[in-house]
């Protein structure tokens, strides 16, 4: 649609020798997806992508604030760029994303050579802010929005395998889990227009992509009401049944119907909102991957209560049982926090026992990190000693490693459909891909290339990878 426009821009670009930018991304998949939006916005404005930070006029660090160590890593990186700036005083250093939103102008004061601070909802203002800096000012925009979904922006997939891509379907989060900084850094929850999501999926398929992951902090609460997002139409709708609503189950189905060869994944589900309807849609469509990431955080009902997670141990188990009943052979992963405020040894054991019960294929495990301004930081003491947190983490880690190994061993002899993502790092003769359960599989092949589907029988494994052979 915008091809002529792009061409014209390219001509202008050559004449003016445009500024070059480089985006470095930290944190979650949502940040990767946001960086793709930032790149699209800057390119649309005539900026050019630099191959490395050293060759850039503008360096943008897209940051994560979820745990203290994530912020420490970003601070160290800002310091690296400040050294670079000593050799190149014209260099513009910008901080984007969650840490920008959390610390706002504080970043300009503390990290005095940072020129630009832009929160997750303000990326459209980036070109204007960069111009402002060129005029000698510092620039900040950390205004959170109730509407922004960047739905008309076609993200530029800057790296990766050109086979798998993320599509953001909603932004923000209204859940207010007591430990979590996301509602403060990403603002209120809002859903993106489903038509623009389906269009993006179609375009990706035409470009050769074969797997998309729909992203949201809590995908189960995705809701699109006729002409607009929830907050504007909620009340009107209850009285007006003619307005068509699109739920997450509907959206999942709409995207699955784009093409049977396009795999669909999503992240993240929330135990308090995940419906059986979504599970039935997954079961019904071969190309919706049989894999659910369902963060548990803790196995203790009391701890879940003070985490404000909106479910208890029983409800979590009930959701796992629903998954197992409706989608047999579903891959399962989770998030666990070790050593949340006032967690006792007994309560930690409840986390261990819930993990024993479910036997996740994979888990992401974190020691609790107090985030300033969150409800937990205000209400509860971060009173589990660091060494106890780490000991609990180690226990959780060891158990998960064991479960991953047992799970992988039980796959030996099974046959899976694998979407090939590229060559294995291990050897040129092997290719790498994933099965529907999201498990990594490598197998020898000289006839499969990235984007092909292969039938593979598992012959051996490690705790992280299945090893297999082609089946004709
Ligand atoms: N709903 C989101 C959660 C984002 S944060 C999603 O899309 O996954 C990812 C994980 O980080 C959470 O599930 C939680 O396990 C962990 N986490 C969040 N805040 C934390 C904190 N303050 N300390 C330790 N871990 C935390
Ligand atoms: Fe954070 Fe809970 Fe939302 S973990 S992102 S507040 S669902």
CSV table of N, CA, C and O and ligand atoms in Angstrom, one decimal, residues 66-67 173 179-182 216-218 267-270 293 295 297 309 335-337 364 366-371, ligand 1:
chain,number,residue,atom,x,y,z
A,66,UNK,N,11.7,-5.5,35.3
A,66,UNK,CA,10.9,-6.5,36.0
A,66,UNK,C,11.6,-6.9,37.3
A,66,UNK,O,11.0,-7.1,38.3
A,67,UNK,N,12.9,-7.0,37.3
A,67,UNK,CA,13.7,-7.3,38.5
A,67,UNK,C,14.9,-6.4,38.6
A,67,UNK,O,15.3,-5.8,37.5
A,173,UNK,N,-1.5,-3.9,31.5
A,173,UNK,CA,-2.0,-5.0,32.3
A,173,UNK,C,-2.8,-4.3,33.5
A,173,UNK,O,-2.3,-3.4,34.1
A,179,UNK,N,3.6,-8.1,43.3
A,179,UNK,CA,5.0,-8.0,43.1
A,179,UNK,C,5.5,-7.3,41.8
A,179,UNK,O,6.6,-7.0,41.6
A,180,UNK,N,4.5,-7.0,41.0
A,180,UNK,CA,4.8,-6.7,39.6
A,180,UNK,C,4.8,-5.2,39.2
A,180,UNK,O,3.9,-4.5,39.5
A,181,UNK,N,5.8,-4.8,38.5
A,181,UNK,CA,6.0,-3.4,38.1
A,181,UNK,C,5.2,-3.1,36.7
A,181,UNK,O,5.0,-2.0,36.4
A,182,UNK,N,4.9,-4.2,36.0
A,182,UNK,CA,4.3,-4.0,34.7
A,182,UNK,C,3.1,-3.0,34.6
A,182,UNK,O,3.1,-2.2,33.7
A,216,UNK,N,0.6,-10.8,24.8
A,216,UNK,CA,-0.1,-9.9,25.7
A,216,UNK,C,0.3,-10.3,27.2
A,216,UNK,O,0.7,-11.5,27.4
A,217,UNK,N,0.2,-9.4,28.1
A,217,UNK,CA,0.5,-9.8,29.5
A,217,UNK,C,-0.5,-10.8,30.1
A,217,UNK,O,-0.2,-11.5,30.9
A,218,UNK,N,-1.7,-10.7,29.5
A,218,UNK,CA,-2.8,-11.6,30.0
A,218,UNK,C,-3.7,-11.8,28.8
A,218,UNK,O,-4.8,-11.1,28.7
A,267,UNK,N,1.1,-16.1,24.3
A,267,UNK,CA,1.7,-15.9,25.6
A,267,UNK,C,1.4,-14.5,26.1
A,267,UNK,O,1.5,-13.6,25.4
A,268,UNK,N,0.8,-14.4,27.4
A,268,UNK,CA,0.8,-15.4,28.4
A,268,UNK,C,-0.6,-15.6,28.9
A,268,UNK,O,-1.4,-14.7,29.0
A,269,UNK,N,-0.9,-16.9,29.3
A,269,UNK,CA,-2.2,-17.2,29.9
A,269,UNK,C,-2.2,-16.9,31.4
A,269,UNK,O,-1.1,-16.9,32.0
A,270,UNK,N,-3.3,-16.6,31.9
A,270,UNK,CA,-3.4,-16.4,33.3
A,270,UNK,C,-4.5,-17.3,34.0
A,270,UNK,O,-5.6,-17.4,33.5
A,293,UNK,N,1.7,-21.7,28.4
A,293,UNK,CA,2.6,-21.2,29.5
A,293,UNK,C,1.6,-20.6,30.5
A,293,UNK,O,1.0,-19.6,30.3
A,295,UNK,N,1.7,-19.3,34.2
A,295,UNK,CA,2.5,-19.0,35.4
A,295,UNK,C,1.8,-19.3,36.7
A,295,UNK,O,0.6,-19.0,36.9
A,297,UNK,N,3.6,-19.1,39.9
A,297,UNK,CA,4.2,-18.1,40.9
A,297,UNK,C,4.5,-18.8,42.2
A,297,UNK,O,5.6,-18.7,42.8
A,309,UNK,N,-3.0,-12.8,43.1
A,309,UNK,CA,-3.0,-13.4,41.8
A,309,UNK,C,-4.4,-13.8,41.3
A,309,UNK,O,-4.6,-14.2,40.2
A,335,UNK,N,6.0,-20.0,35.4
A,335,UNK,CA,6.9,-19.1,36.1
A,335,UNK,C,6.7,-19.3,37.6
A,335,UNK,O,5.6,-19.5,38.0
A,336,UNK,N,7.9,-19.3,38.3
A,336,UNK,CA,7.8,-19.5,39.7
A,336,UNK,C,8.7,-18.4,40.4
A,336,UNK,O,9.8,-18.1,39.9
A,337,UNK,N,8.2,-17.8,41.4
A,337,UNK,CA,8.9,-16.8,42.2
A,337,UNK,C,9.3,-17.5,43.5
A,337,UNK,O,8.5,-18.0,44.3
A,364,UNK,N,10.4,-21.1,34.2
A,364,UNK,CA,11.2,-19.9,34.4
A,364,UNK,C,11.2,-19.5,35.9
A,364,UNK,O,10.1,-19.4,36.4
A,366,UNK,N,12.5,-17.3,39.3
A,366,UNK,CA,13.1,-16.1,39.7
A,366,UNK,C,13.1,-15.9,41.2
A,366,UNK,O,12.1,-16.2,41.9
A,367,UNK,N,14.2,-15.4,41.8
A,367,UNK,CA,14.2,-15.1,43.2
A,367,UNK,C,13.4,-13.7,43.3
A,367,UNK,O,13.5,-12.9,42.4
A,368,UNK,N,12.6,-13.6,44.3
A,368,UNK,CA,11.7,-12.4,44.4
A,368,UNK,C,12.7,-11.1,44.5
A,368,UNK,O,13.6,-11.1,45.3
A,369,UNK,N,12.3,-10.1,43.7
A,369,UNK,CA,13.0,-8.9,43.7
A,369,UNK,C,12.1,-7.7,44.0
A,369,UNK,O,11.1,-7.5,43.2
A,370,UNK,N,12.2,-7.0,45.1
A,370,UNK,CA,11.3,-6.0,45.4
A,370,UNK,C,11.4,-4.8,44.4
A,370,UNK,O,12.5,-4.3,44.1
A,371,UNK,N,10.3,-4.4,43.8
A,371,UNK,CA,10.2,-3.3,42.9
A,371,UNK,C,9.6,-2.1,43.6
A,371,UNK,O,8.4,-2.2,44.0
B,1,LIG,N1,1.9,-11.7,32.6
B,1,LIG,C1,3.2,-11.5,32.3
B,1,LIG,C2,4.2,-11.5,33.4
B,1,LIG,C3,5.3,-10.7,33.1
B,1,LIG,S1,6.6,-10.8,34.2
B,1,LIG,C4,3.6,-12.3,31.2
B,1,LIG,O1,3.3,-12.1,30.1
B,1,LIG,O2,4.3,-13.3,31.4
B,1,LIG,C5,7.2,-12.4,33.9
B,1,LIG,C6,7.5,-13.1,35.2
B,1,LIG,O3,8.4,-12.4,35.9
B,1,LIG,C7,6.3,-13.3,36.1
B,1,LIG,O4,5.4,-14.3,35.7
B,1,LIG,C8,6.9,-13.5,37.4
B,1,LIG,O5,7.2,-14.9,37.6
B,1,LIG,C9,8.3,-12.8,37.3
B,1,LIG,N2,8.3,-11.6,38.1
B,1,LIG,C10,7.6,-10.5,38.0
B,1,LIG,N3,7.8,-9.6,38.9
B,1,LIG,C11,8.8,-10.1,39.7
B,1,LIG,C12,9.5,-9.7,40.8
B,1,LIG,N4,9.3,-8.5,41.4
B,1,LIG,N5,10.5,-10.5,41.4
B,1,LIG,C13,10.7,-11.7,40.8
B,1,LIG,N6,10.1,-12.2,39.7
B,1,LIG,C14,9.1,-11.4,39.2
